[in-house]
Amino acid sequence: MVRQRRRRSAPRRVRAWADEGVGWEPIDAPGQWTYNTSQPNATTASQLSQEIDRVLAATGASEVDVVTHSMGALPSRYYTKNLGGDAKADAWISLGGPNHGTDTAYFWGCASCTEMRPGSSFLGALNSGDEPPGASRYAT
């Protein structure tokens, strides 16, 4: 059975790009957002939540598509899993995200890097249960 996806009236979704250190530039909204890549991922996730709320308010959309690269995968996953982002993210896409850790994180001592290490308590909690929570579509 082939099910056709129902088209929704605009504005509903804002397509966006999240990238570590470079920023987060909504395509259909003004402004650019950057974050401190050395802070804890939960802190970045909270800031991302505020930014997504700002973009949704500015555009009148009800959802975003979040596309991440590298380290940006972890705070955006934290947002969707723990901060209610699954209700605001229609899709979450990760390009090269260290979802289960990376050994290169051992070379740096910042908070976000220690959380990226394989076996960290942050990753253990993030990966517990259903890794892609909620109704958002996920691809990595």
mmCIF file of N, CA and C in Angstrom:
data_model
loop_
_atom_site.group_PDB
_atom_site.id
_atom_site.type_symbol
_atom_site.label_atom_id
_atom_site.label_comp_id
_atom_site.label_asym_id
_atom_site.label_seq_id
_atom_site.Cartn_x
_atom_site.Cartn_y
_atom_site.Cartn_z
ATOM 1 N N MET A 1 0.846 -1.174 0.000
ATOM 2 C CA MET A 1 0.000 0.000 0.000
ATOM 3 C C MET A 1 0.890 1.236 0.000
ATOM 4 N N VAL A 2 0.635 2.139 -0.870
ATOM 5 C CA VAL A 2 1.368 3.394 -0.948
ATOM 6 C C VAL A 2 0.502 4.481 -0.336
ATOM 7 N N ARG A 3 1.069 5.169 0.631
ATOM 8 C CA ARG A 3 0.319 6.234 1.294
ATOM 9 C C ARG A 3 0.915 7.567 0.894
ATOM 10 N N GLN A 4 0.093 8.432 0.378
ATOM 11 C CA GLN A 4 0.564 9.750 -0.017
ATOM 12 C C GLN A 4 0.565 10.655 1.198
ATOM 13 N N ARG A 5 1.660 11.378 1.361
ATOM 14 C CA ARG A 5 1.758 12.314 2.478
ATOM 15 C C ARG A 5 0.873 13.521 2.199
ATOM 16 N N ARG A 6 0.075 13.862 3.165
ATOM 17 C CA ARG A 6 -0.845 14.994 3.039
ATOM 18 C C ARG A 6 -0.059 16.297 2.989
ATOM 19 N N ARG A 7 -0.359 17.129 2.012
ATOM 20 C CA ARG A 7 0.276 18.448 1.921
ATOM 21 C C ARG A 7 -0.346 19.363 2.956
ATOM 22 N N ARG A 8 0.483 20.142 3.593
ATOM 23 C CA ARG A 8 0.006 21.069 4.612
ATOM 24 C C ARG A 8 0.125 22.486 4.086
ATOM 25 N N SER A 9 -0.739 23.345 4.569
ATOM 26 C CA SER A 9 -0.699 24.725 4.105
ATOM 27 C C SER A 9 0.457 25.473 4.756
ATOM 28 N N ALA A 10 1.050 26.372 4.040
ATOM 29 C CA ALA A 10 2.158 27.179 4.552
ATOM 30 C C ALA A 10 1.590 28.302 5.412
ATOM 31 N N PRO A 11 2.295 28.911 6.331
ATOM 32 C CA PRO A 11 3.622 28.450 6.728
ATOM 33 C C PRO A 11 3.514 27.400 7.823
ATOM 34 N N ARG A 12 4.130 26.289 7.642
ATOM 35 C CA ARG A 12 4.107 25.227 8.622
ATOM 36 C C ARG A 12 5.507 24.859 9.068
ATOM 37 N N ARG A 13 6.427 24.821 8.164
ATOM 38 C CA ARG A 13 7.745 24.303 8.476
ATOM 39 C C ARG A 13 8.818 25.266 7.983
ATOM 40 N N VAL A 14 9.863 25.408 8.756
ATOM 41 C CA VAL A 14 11.027 26.191 8.363
ATOM 42 C C VAL A 14 12.178 25.222 8.212
ATOM 43 N N ARG A 15 12.796 25.190 7.075
ATOM 44 C CA ARG A 15 13.972 24.331 6.900
ATOM 45 C C ARG A 15 15.177 25.092 7.441
ATOM 46 N N ALA A 16 16.044 24.397 8.185
ATOM 47 C CA ALA A 16 17.141 25.074 8.868
ATOM 48 C C ALA A 16 18.401 24.237 8.810
ATOM 49 N N TRP A 17 19.508 24.836 9.149
ATOM 50 C CA TRP A 17 20.808 24.174 9.178
ATOM 51 C C TRP A 17 21.460 24.448 10.521
ATOM 52 N N ALA A 18 21.864 23.426 11.228
ATOM 53 C CA ALA A 18 22.579 23.586 12.492
ATOM 54 C C ALA A 18 23.972 23.025 12.284
ATOM 55 N N ASP A 19 24.969 23.762 12.693
ATOM 56 C CA ASP A 19 26.341 23.331 12.480
ATOM 57 C C ASP A 19 27.194 23.786 13.638
ATOM 58 N N GLU A 20 28.042 22.935 14.120
ATOM 59 C CA GLU A 20 28.823 23.280 15.295
ATOM 60 C C GLU A 20 29.751 24.448 15.007
ATOM 61 N N GLY A 21 29.698 25.439 15.880
ATOM 62 C CA GLY A 21 30.604 26.563 15.814
ATOM 63 C C GLY A 21 30.317 27.558 14.710
ATOM 64 N N VAL A 22 29.758 27.131 13.605
ATOM 65 C CA VAL A 22 29.528 28.023 12.476
ATOM 66 C C VAL A 22 28.225 28.783 12.648
ATOM 67 N N GLY A 23 27.223 28.124 13.149
ATOM 68 C CA GLY A 23 25.976 28.814 13.412
ATOM 69 C C GLY A 23 24.771 28.049 12.940
ATOM 70 N N TRP A 24 23.657 28.644 13.121
ATOM 71 C CA TRP A 24 22.377 28.044 12.770
ATOM 72 C C TRP A 24 21.622 29.095 12.004
ATOM 73 N N GLU A 25 21.455 28.910 10.728
ATOM 74 C CA GLU A 25 20.867 29.928 9.862
ATOM 75 C C GLU A 25 19.544 29.446 9.301
ATOM 76 N N PRO A 26 18.432 29.891 9.855
ATOM 77 C CA PRO A 26 17.137 29.517 9.283
ATOM 78 C C PRO A 26 16.994 30.081 7.875
ATOM 79 N N ILE A 27 16.532 29.277 6.952
ATOM 80 C CA ILE A 27 16.402 29.708 5.570
ATOM 81 C C ILE A 27 15.287 30.736 5.417
ATOM 82 N N ASP A 28 14.178 30.542 6.107
ATOM 83 C CA ASP A 28 13.025 31.420 5.938
ATOM 84 C C ASP A 28 12.874 32.443 7.061
ATOM 85 N N ALA A 29 13.930 32.679 7.813
ATOM 86 C CA ALA A 29 13.846 33.624 8.925
ATOM 87 C C ALA A 29 15.135 34.430 8.999
ATOM 88 N N PRO A 30 15.063 35.665 9.448
ATOM 89 C CA PRO A 30 16.260 36.487 9.515
ATOM 90 C C PRO A 30 17.170 36.068 10.672
ATOM 91 N N GLY A 31 18.442 36.386 10.527
ATOM 92 C CA GLY A 31 19.367 36.203 11.627
ATOM 93 C C GLY A 31 20.186 34.934 11.542
ATOM 94 N N GLN A 32 21.174 34.877 12.413
ATOM 95 C CA GLN A 32 22.042 33.721 12.509
ATOM 96 C C GLN A 32 22.321 33.475 13.978
ATOM 97 N N TRP A 33 22.440 32.211 14.342
ATOM 98 C CA TRP A 33 22.675 31.836 15.731
ATOM 99 C C TRP A 33 23.946 31.013 15.816
ATOM 100 N N THR A 34 24.803 31.354 16.746
ATOM 101 C CA THR A 34 26.005 30.573 16.995
ATOM 102 C C THR A 34 26.028 30.191 18.466
ATOM 103 N N TYR A 35 26.847 29.211 18.795
ATOM 104 C CA TYR A 35 26.934 28.778 20.180
ATOM 105 C C TYR A 35 28.367 28.448 20.546
ATOM 106 N N ASN A 36 28.611 28.397 21.842
ATOM 107 C CA ASN A 36 29.921 28.087 22.390
ATOM 108 C C ASN A 36 30.097 26.573 22.322
ATOM 109 N N THR A 37 30.998 26.100 21.481
ATOM 110 C CA THR A 37 31.161 24.660 21.262
ATOM 111 C C THR A 37 31.812 23.947 22.445
ATOM 112 N N SER A 38 32.312 24.678 23.432
ATOM 113 C CA SER A 38 32.951 24.016 24.573
ATOM 114 C C SER A 38 32.015 23.859 25.772
ATOM 115 N N GLN A 39 30.824 24.426 25.714
ATOM 116 C CA GLN A 39 29.888 24.320 26.840
ATOM 117 C C GLN A 39 29.180 22.962 26.814
ATOM 118 N N PRO A 40 28.570 22.559 27.914
ATOM 119 C CA PRO A 40 27.847 21.285 27.936
ATOM 120 C C PRO A 40 26.752 21.237 26.865
ATOM 121 N N ASN A 41 26.528 20.051 26.331
ATOM 122 C CA ASN A 41 25.521 19.882 25.288
ATOM 123 C C ASN A 41 24.118 20.233 25.757
ATOM 124 N N ALA A 42 23.808 20.000 27.038
ATOM 125 C CA ALA A 42 22.482 20.355 27.564
ATOM 126 C C ALA A 42 22.281 21.867 27.549
ATOM 127 N N THR A 43 23.341 22.618 27.804
ATOM 128 C CA THR A 43 23.266 24.087 27.748
ATOM 129 C C THR A 43 22.984 24.535 26.320
ATOM 130 N N THR A 44 23.718 23.958 25.372
ATOM 131 C CA THR A 44 23.502 24.291 23.962
ATOM 132 C C THR A 44 22.094 23.895 23.527
ATOM 133 N N ALA A 45 21.614 22.752 24.002
ATOM 134 C CA ALA A 45 20.263 22.305 23.661
ATOM 135 C C ALA A 45 19.220 23.291 24.157
ATOM 136 N N SER A 46 19.408 23.810 25.354
ATOM 137 C CA SER A 46 18.479 24.803 25.901
ATOM 138 C C SER A 46 18.490 26.075 25.057
ATOM 139 N N GLN A 47 19.669 26.501 24.631
ATOM 140 C CA GLN A 47 19.782 27.683 23.774
ATOM 141 C C GLN A 47 19.156 27.413 22.409
ATOM 142 N N LEU A 48 19.348 26.198 21.887
ATOM 143 C CA LEU A 48 18.726 25.822 20.617
ATOM 144 C C LEU A 48 17.210 25.859 20.736
ATOM 145 N N SER A 49 16.687 25.388 21.841
ATOM 146 C CA SER A 49 15.248 25.426 22.082
ATOM 147 C C SER A 49 14.716 26.850 22.012
ATOM 148 N N GLN A 50 15.415 27.769 22.651
ATOM 149 C CA GLN A 50 15.003 29.179 22.630
ATOM 150 C C GLN A 50 15.064 29.734 21.213
ATOM 151 N N GLU A 51 16.110 29.364 20.465
ATOM 152 C CA GLU A 51 16.249 29.867 19.101
ATOM 153 C C GLU A 51 15.161 29.307 18.199
ATOM 154 N N ILE A 52 14.850 28.042 18.328
ATOM 155 C CA ILE A 52 13.788 27.461 17.512
ATOM 156 C C ILE A 52 12.449 28.113 17.843
ATOM 157 N N ASP A 53 12.192 28.355 19.116
ATOM 158 C CA ASP A 53 10.960 29.064 19.492
ATOM 159 C C ASP A 53 10.921 30.451 18.866
ATOM 160 N N ARG A 54 12.066 31.135 18.831
ATOM 161 C CA ARG A 54 12.134 32.462 18.220
ATOM 162 C C ARG A 54 11.819 32.380 16.728
ATOM 163 N N VAL A 55 12.409 31.402 16.045
ATOM 164 C CA VAL A 55 12.189 31.245 14.605
ATOM 165 C C VAL A 55 10.729 30.904 14.317
ATOM 166 N N LEU A 56 10.162 30.011 15.113
ATOM 167 C CA LEU A 56 8.759 29.649 14.902
ATOM 168 C C LEU A 56 7.848 30.860 15.095
ATOM 169 N N ALA A 57 8.133 31.657 16.112
ATOM 170 C CA ALA A 57 7.329 32.858 16.357
ATOM 171 C C ALA A 57 7.499 33.867 15.225
ATOM 172 N N ALA A 58 8.720 34.025 14.728
ATOM 173 C CA ALA A 58 8.999 35.003 13.675
ATOM 174 C C ALA A 58 8.381 34.615 12.344
ATOM 175 N N THR A 59 8.263 33.318 12.088
ATOM 176 C CA THR A 59 7.779 32.865 10.788
ATOM 177 C C THR A 59 6.329 32.405 10.793
ATOM 178 N N GLY A 60 5.792 32.117 11.975
ATOM 179 C CA GLY A 60 4.451 31.574 12.053
ATOM 180 C C GLY A 60 4.390 30.082 11.756
ATOM 181 N N ALA A 61 5.543 29.457 11.553
ATOM 182 C CA ALA A 61 5.587 28.015 11.302
ATOM 183 C C ALA A 61 5.330 27.268 12.608
ATOM 184 N N SER A 62 4.948 26.005 12.495
ATOM 185 C CA SER A 62 4.724 25.195 13.690
ATOM 186 C C SER A 62 5.810 24.150 13.901
ATOM 187 N N GLU A 63 6.642 23.915 12.878
ATOM 188 C CA GLU A 63 7.706 22.928 12.974
ATOM 189 C C GLU A 63 8.912 23.368 12.168
ATOM 190 N N VAL A 64 10.052 22.762 12.505
ATOM 191 C CA VAL A 64 11.286 22.964 11.754
ATOM 192 C C VAL A 64 11.834 21.609 11.339
ATOM 193 N N ASP A 65 12.700 21.611 10.349
ATOM 194 C CA ASP A 65 13.533 20.465 10.028
ATOM 195 C C ASP A 65 14.921 20.841 10.523
ATOM 196 N N VAL A 66 15.514 20.009 11.357
ATOM 197 C CA VAL A 66 16.832 20.294 11.913
ATOM 198 C C VAL A 66 17.851 19.413 11.194
ATOM 199 N N VAL A 67 18.837 20.038 10.568
ATOM 200 C CA VAL A 67 19.916 19.327 9.899
ATOM 201 C C VAL A 67 21.195 19.700 10.624
ATOM 202 N N THR A 68 21.898 18.695 11.129
ATOM 203 C CA THR A 68 23.087 18.954 11.928
ATOM 204 C C THR A 68 24.320 18.349 11.281
ATOM 205 N N HIS A 69 25.459 18.824 11.734
ATOM 206 C CA HIS A 69 26.740 18.287 11.287
ATOM 207 C C HIS A 69 27.630 18.106 12.496
ATOM 208 N N SER A 70 28.304 16.991 12.562
ATOM 209 C CA SER A 70 29.303 16.713 13.589
ATOM 210 C C SER A 70 28.732 16.910 14.995
ATOM 211 N N MET A 71 29.395 17.734 15.797
ATOM 212 C CA MET A 71 29.006 17.929 17.195
ATOM 213 C C MET A 71 27.585 18.451 17.352
ATOM 214 N N GLY A 72 27.048 19.126 16.356
ATOM 215 C CA GLY A 72 25.696 19.655 16.438
ATOM 216 C C GLY A 72 24.633 18.584 16.608
ATOM 217 N N ALA A 73 24.985 17.330 16.316
ATOM 218 C CA ALA A 73 24.025 16.238 16.480
ATOM 219 C C ALA A 73 23.640 16.036 17.940
ATOM 220 N N LEU A 74 24.590 16.181 18.852
ATOM 221 C CA LEU A 74 24.315 15.843 20.247
ATOM 222 C C LEU A 74 23.376 16.829 20.939
ATOM 223 N N PRO A 75 23.620 18.137 20.897
ATOM 224 C CA PRO A 75 22.656 19.024 21.547
ATOM 225 C C PRO A 75 21.292 19.026 20.858
ATOM 226 N N SER A 76 21.262 18.831 19.540
ATOM 227 C CA SER A 76 19.962 18.804 18.861
ATOM 228 C C SER A 76 19.191 17.530 19.194
ATOM 229 N N ARG A 77 19.887 16.412 19.374
ATOM 230 C CA ARG A 77 19.209 15.191 19.830
ATOM 231 C C ARG A 77 18.721 15.360 21.262
ATOM 232 N N TYR A 78 19.540 15.982 22.100
ATOM 233 C CA TYR A 78 19.132 16.244 23.484
ATOM 234 C C TYR A 78 17.860 17.095 23.488
ATOM 235 N N TYR A 79 17.835 18.101 22.626
ATOM 236 C CA TYR A 79 16.657 18.966 22.496
ATOM 237 C C TYR A 79 15.423 18.159 22.118
ATOM 238 N N THR A 80 15.541 17.288 21.112
ATOM 239 C CA THR A 80 14.368 16.529 20.684
ATOM 240 C C THR A 80 13.939 15.505 21.717
ATOM 241 N N LYS A 81 14.886 14.946 22.456
ATOM 242 C CA LYS A 81 14.554 13.894 23.418
ATOM 243 C C LYS A 81 14.109 14.433 24.777
ATOM 244 N N ASN A 82 14.750 15.492 25.263
ATOM 245 C CA ASN A 82 14.544 15.926 26.642
ATOM 246 C C ASN A 82 13.874 17.280 26.822
ATOM 247 N N LEU A 83 13.796 18.079 25.771
ATOM 248 C CA LEU A 83 13.270 19.439 25.928
ATOM 249 C C LEU A 83 12.018 19.692 25.088
ATOM 250 N N GLY A 84 11.358 18.638 24.678
ATOM 251 C CA GLY A 84 10.119 18.794 23.927
ATOM 252 C C GLY A 84 10.304 19.113 22.463
ATOM 253 N N GLY A 85 11.512 19.017 21.961
ATOM 254 C CA GLY A 85 11.768 19.350 20.571
ATOM 255 C C GLY A 85 11.147 18.392 19.579
ATOM 256 N N ASP A 86 10.815 17.170 20.019
ATOM 257 C CA ASP A 86 10.184 16.230 19.094
ATOM 258 C C ASP A 86 8.835 16.750 18.609
ATOM 259 N N ALA A 87 8.196 17.609 19.378
ATOM 260 C CA ALA A 87 6.916 18.189 18.966
ATOM 261 C C ALA A 87 7.114 19.367 18.007
ATOM 262 N N LYS A 88 8.329 19.889 17.924
ATOM 263 C CA LYS A 88 8.590 21.055 17.077
ATOM 264 C C LYS A 88 9.480 20.727 15.884
ATOM 265 N N ALA A 89 10.077 19.537 15.878
ATOM 266 C CA ALA A 89 10.950 19.131 14.775
ATOM 267 C C ALA A 89 10.234 18.083 13.939
ATOM 268 N N ASP A 90 9.895 18.445 12.719
ATOM 269 C CA ASP A 90 9.270 17.490 11.818
ATOM 270 C C ASP A 90 10.289 16.436 11.404
ATOM 271 N N ALA A 91 11.536 16.881 11.194
ATOM 272 C CA ALA A 91 12.598 15.966 10.792
ATOM 273 C C ALA A 91 13.898 16.379 11.461
ATOM 274 N N TRP A 92 14.711 15.378 11.804
ATOM 275 C CA TRP A 92 16.048 15.595 12.363
ATOM 276 C C TRP A 92 17.008 14.783 11.512
ATOM 277 N N ILE A 93 18.019 15.462 10.962
ATOM 278 C CA ILE A 93 18.991 14.823 10.077
ATOM 279 C C ILE A 93 20.388 15.151 10.578
ATOM 280 N N SER A 94 21.221 14.132 10.692
ATOM 281 C CA SER A 94 22.588 14.307 11.168
ATOM 282 C C SER A 94 23.573 13.860 10.102
ATOM 283 N N LEU A 95 24.544 14.699 9.820
ATOM 284 C CA LEU A 95 25.615 14.370 8.887
ATOM 285 C C LEU A 95 26.905 14.216 9.696
ATOM 286 N N GLY A 96 27.365 12.999 9.863
ATOM 287 C CA GLY A 96 28.618 12.745 10.572
ATOM 288 C C GLY A 96 28.567 13.039 12.059
ATOM 289 N N GLY A 97 27.414 12.888 12.681
ATOM 290 C CA GLY A 97 27.293 13.150 14.117
ATOM 291 C C GLY A 97 27.890 12.017 14.946
ATOM 292 N N PRO A 98 28.565 12.341 16.043
ATOM 293 C CA PRO A 98 29.158 11.324 16.912
ATOM 294 C C PRO A 98 28.129 10.748 17.884
ATOM 295 N N ASN A 99 27.072 10.174 17.365
ATOM 296 C CA ASN A 99 25.937 9.750 18.175
ATOM 297 C C ASN A 99 26.279 8.691 19.217
ATOM 298 N N HIS A 100 27.326 7.943 18.986
ATOM 299 C CA HIS A 100 27.772 6.946 19.964
ATOM 300 C C HIS A 100 29.195 7.237 20.410
ATOM 301 N N GLY A 101 29.628 8.455 20.195
ATOM 302 C CA GLY A 101 30.938 8.892 20.656
ATOM 303 C C GLY A 101 31.997 8.847 19.579
ATOM 304 N N THR A 102 33.107 9.509 19.882
ATOM 305 C CA THR A 102 34.248 9.525 18.975
ATOM 306 C C THR A 102 35.528 9.585 19.803
ATOM 307 N N ASP A 103 36.509 8.800 19.403
ATOM 308 C CA ASP A 103 37.784 8.772 20.122
ATOM 309 C C ASP A 103 38.537 10.096 20.011
ATOM 310 N N THR A 104 38.277 10.875 18.972
ATOM 311 C CA THR A 104 38.967 12.158 18.850
ATOM 312 C C THR A 104 38.597 13.122 19.975
ATOM 313 N N ALA A 105 37.491 12.875 20.655
ATOM 314 C CA ALA A 105 37.085 13.735 21.775
ATOM 315 C C ALA A 105 38.052 13.619 22.950
ATOM 316 N N TYR A 106 38.871 12.563 22.982
ATOM 317 C CA TYR A 106 39.858 12.418 24.055
ATOM 318 C C TYR A 106 40.973 13.450 23.951
ATOM 319 N N PHE A 107 41.118 14.103 22.811
ATOM 320 C CA PHE A 107 42.177 15.094 22.622
ATOM 321 C C PHE A 107 41.842 16.448 23.233
ATOM 322 N N TRP A 108 40.593 16.670 23.601
ATOM 323 C CA TRP A 108 40.171 17.948 24.166
ATOM 324 C C TRP A 108 39.470 17.724 25.495
ATOM 325 N N GLY A 109 39.544 18.707 26.369
ATOM 326 C CA GLY A 109 38.979 18.556 27.696
ATOM 327 C C GLY A 109 37.745 19.388 27.967
ATOM 328 N N CYS A 110 37.225 20.074 26.963
ATOM 329 C CA CYS A 110 36.047 20.909 27.200
ATOM 330 C C CYS A 110 34.839 20.036 27.530
ATOM 331 N N ALA A 111 33.821 20.636 28.119
ATOM 332 C CA ALA A 111 32.643 19.885 28.571
ATOM 333 C C ALA A 111 31.979 19.119 27.433
ATOM 334 N N SER A 112 31.769 19.764 26.302
ATOM 335 C CA SER A 112 31.092 19.078 25.201
ATOM 336 C C SER A 112 31.944 17.938 24.655
ATOM 337 N N CYS A 113 33.272 18.081 24.713
ATOM 338 C CA CYS A 113 34.159 17.027 24.213
ATOM 339 C C CYS A 113 34.159 15.817 25.144
ATOM 340 N N THR A 114 34.176 16.041 26.447
ATOM 341 C CA THR A 114 34.130 14.894 27.360
ATOM 342 C C THR A 114 32.791 14.163 27.222
ATOM 343 N N GLU A 115 31.737 14.891 26.901
ATOM 344 C CA GLU A 115 30.430 14.262 26.688
ATOM 345 C C GLU A 115 30.386 13.470 25.381
ATOM 346 N N MET A 116 31.274 13.785 24.436
ATOM 347 C CA MET A 116 31.329 13.079 23.150
ATOM 348 C C MET A 116 32.156 11.803 23.215
ATOM 349 N N ARG A 117 32.821 11.555 24.320
ATOM 350 C CA ARG A 117 33.666 10.365 24.427
ATOM 351 C C ARG A 117 32.808 9.105 24.520
ATOM 352 N N PRO A 118 33.219 8.035 23.821
ATOM 353 C CA PRO A 118 32.462 6.782 23.912
ATOM 354 C C PRO A 118 32.306 6.353 25.372
ATOM 355 N N GLY A 119 31.110 5.965 25.755
ATOM 356 C CA GLY A 119 30.846 5.505 27.107
ATOM 357 C C GLY A 119 30.589 6.602 28.123
ATOM 358 N N SER A 120 30.537 7.873 27.700
ATOM 359 C CA SER A 120 30.285 8.963 28.643
ATOM 360 C C SER A 120 28.878 8.837 29.217
ATOM 361 N N SER A 121 28.685 9.380 30.400
ATOM 362 C CA SER A 121 27.354 9.324 31.006
ATOM 363 C C SER A 121 26.348 10.120 30.170
ATOM 364 N N PHE A 122 26.789 11.211 29.546
ATOM 365 C CA PHE A 122 25.898 11.990 28.684
ATOM 366 C C PHE A 122 25.378 11.123 27.542
ATOM 367 N N LEU A 123 26.284 10.429 26.829
ATOM 368 C CA LEU A 123 25.853 9.581 25.713
ATOM 369 C C LEU A 123 25.030 8.394 26.198
ATOM 370 N N GLY A 124 25.376 7.847 27.363
ATOM 371 C CA GLY A 124 24.586 6.749 27.910
ATOM 372 C C GLY A 124 23.142 7.154 28.118
ATOM 373 N N ALA A 125 22.943 8.337 28.685
ATOM 374 C CA ALA A 125 21.584 8.833 28.922
ATOM 375 C C ALA A 125 20.896 9.181 27.599
ATOM 376 N N LEU A 126 21.621 9.818 26.694
ATOM 377 C CA LEU A 126 21.039 10.222 25.415
ATOM 378 C C LEU A 126 20.620 9.008 24.583
ATOM 379 N N ASN A 127 21.408 7.941 24.657
ATOM 380 C CA ASN A 127 21.137 6.761 23.839
ATOM 381 C C ASN A 127 20.267 5.721 24.537
ATOM 382 N N SER A 128 19.861 5.989 25.771
ATOM 383 C CA SER A 128 19.004 5.033 26.471
ATOM 384 C C SER A 128 17.590 5.100 25.907
ATOM 385 N N GLY A 129 16.908 3.975 25.987
ATOM 386 C CA GLY A 129 15.543 3.936 25.473
ATOM 387 C C GLY A 129 15.516 4.063 23.971
ATOM 388 N N ASP A 130 14.518 4.739 23.472
ATOM 389 C CA ASP A 130 14.345 4.934 22.037
ATOM 390 C C ASP A 130 15.232 6.093 21.599
ATOM 391 N N GLU A 131 16.286 5.798 20.845
ATOM 392 C CA GLU A 131 17.209 6.862 20.437
ATOM 393 C C GLU A 131 16.530 7.952 19.626
ATOM 394 N N PRO A 132 15.696 7.636 18.634
ATOM 395 C CA PRO A 132 14.945 8.703 17.979
ATOM 396 C C PRO A 132 13.555 8.821 18.617
ATOM 397 N N PRO A 133 13.411 9.640 19.636
ATOM 398 C CA PRO A 133 12.133 9.702 20.347
ATOM 399 C C PRO A 133 11.059 10.471 19.583
ATOM 400 N N GLY A 134 9.828 10.226 19.968
ATOM 401 C CA GLY A 134 8.725 11.015 19.431
ATOM 402 C C GLY A 134 8.385 10.711 18.004
ATOM 403 N N ALA A 135 7.651 11.629 17.411
ATOM 404 C CA ALA A 135 7.116 11.435 16.062
ATOM 405 C C ALA A 135 7.998 12.037 14.973
ATOM 406 N N SER A 136 9.087 12.703 15.325
ATOM 407 C CA SER A 136 9.965 13.297 14.312
ATOM 408 C C SER A 136 10.558 12.217 13.417
ATOM 409 N N ARG A 137 10.765 12.568 12.157
ATOM 410 C CA ARG A 137 11.472 11.679 11.245
ATOM 411 C C ARG A 137 12.966 11.860 11.493
ATOM 412 N N TYR A 138 13.730 10.767 11.489
ATOM 413 C CA TYR A 138 15.147 10.831 11.799
ATOM 414 C C TYR A 138 15.963 10.178 10.692
ATOM 415 N N ALA A 139 17.137 10.748 10.410
ATOM 416 C CA ALA A 139 18.087 10.143 9.474
ATOM 417 C C ALA A 139 19.490 10.531 9.905
ATOM 418 N N THR A 140 20.381 9.577 9.863
ATOM 419 C CA THR A 140 21.779 9.870 10.191
ATOM 420 C C THR A 140 22.686 9.009 9.351
#
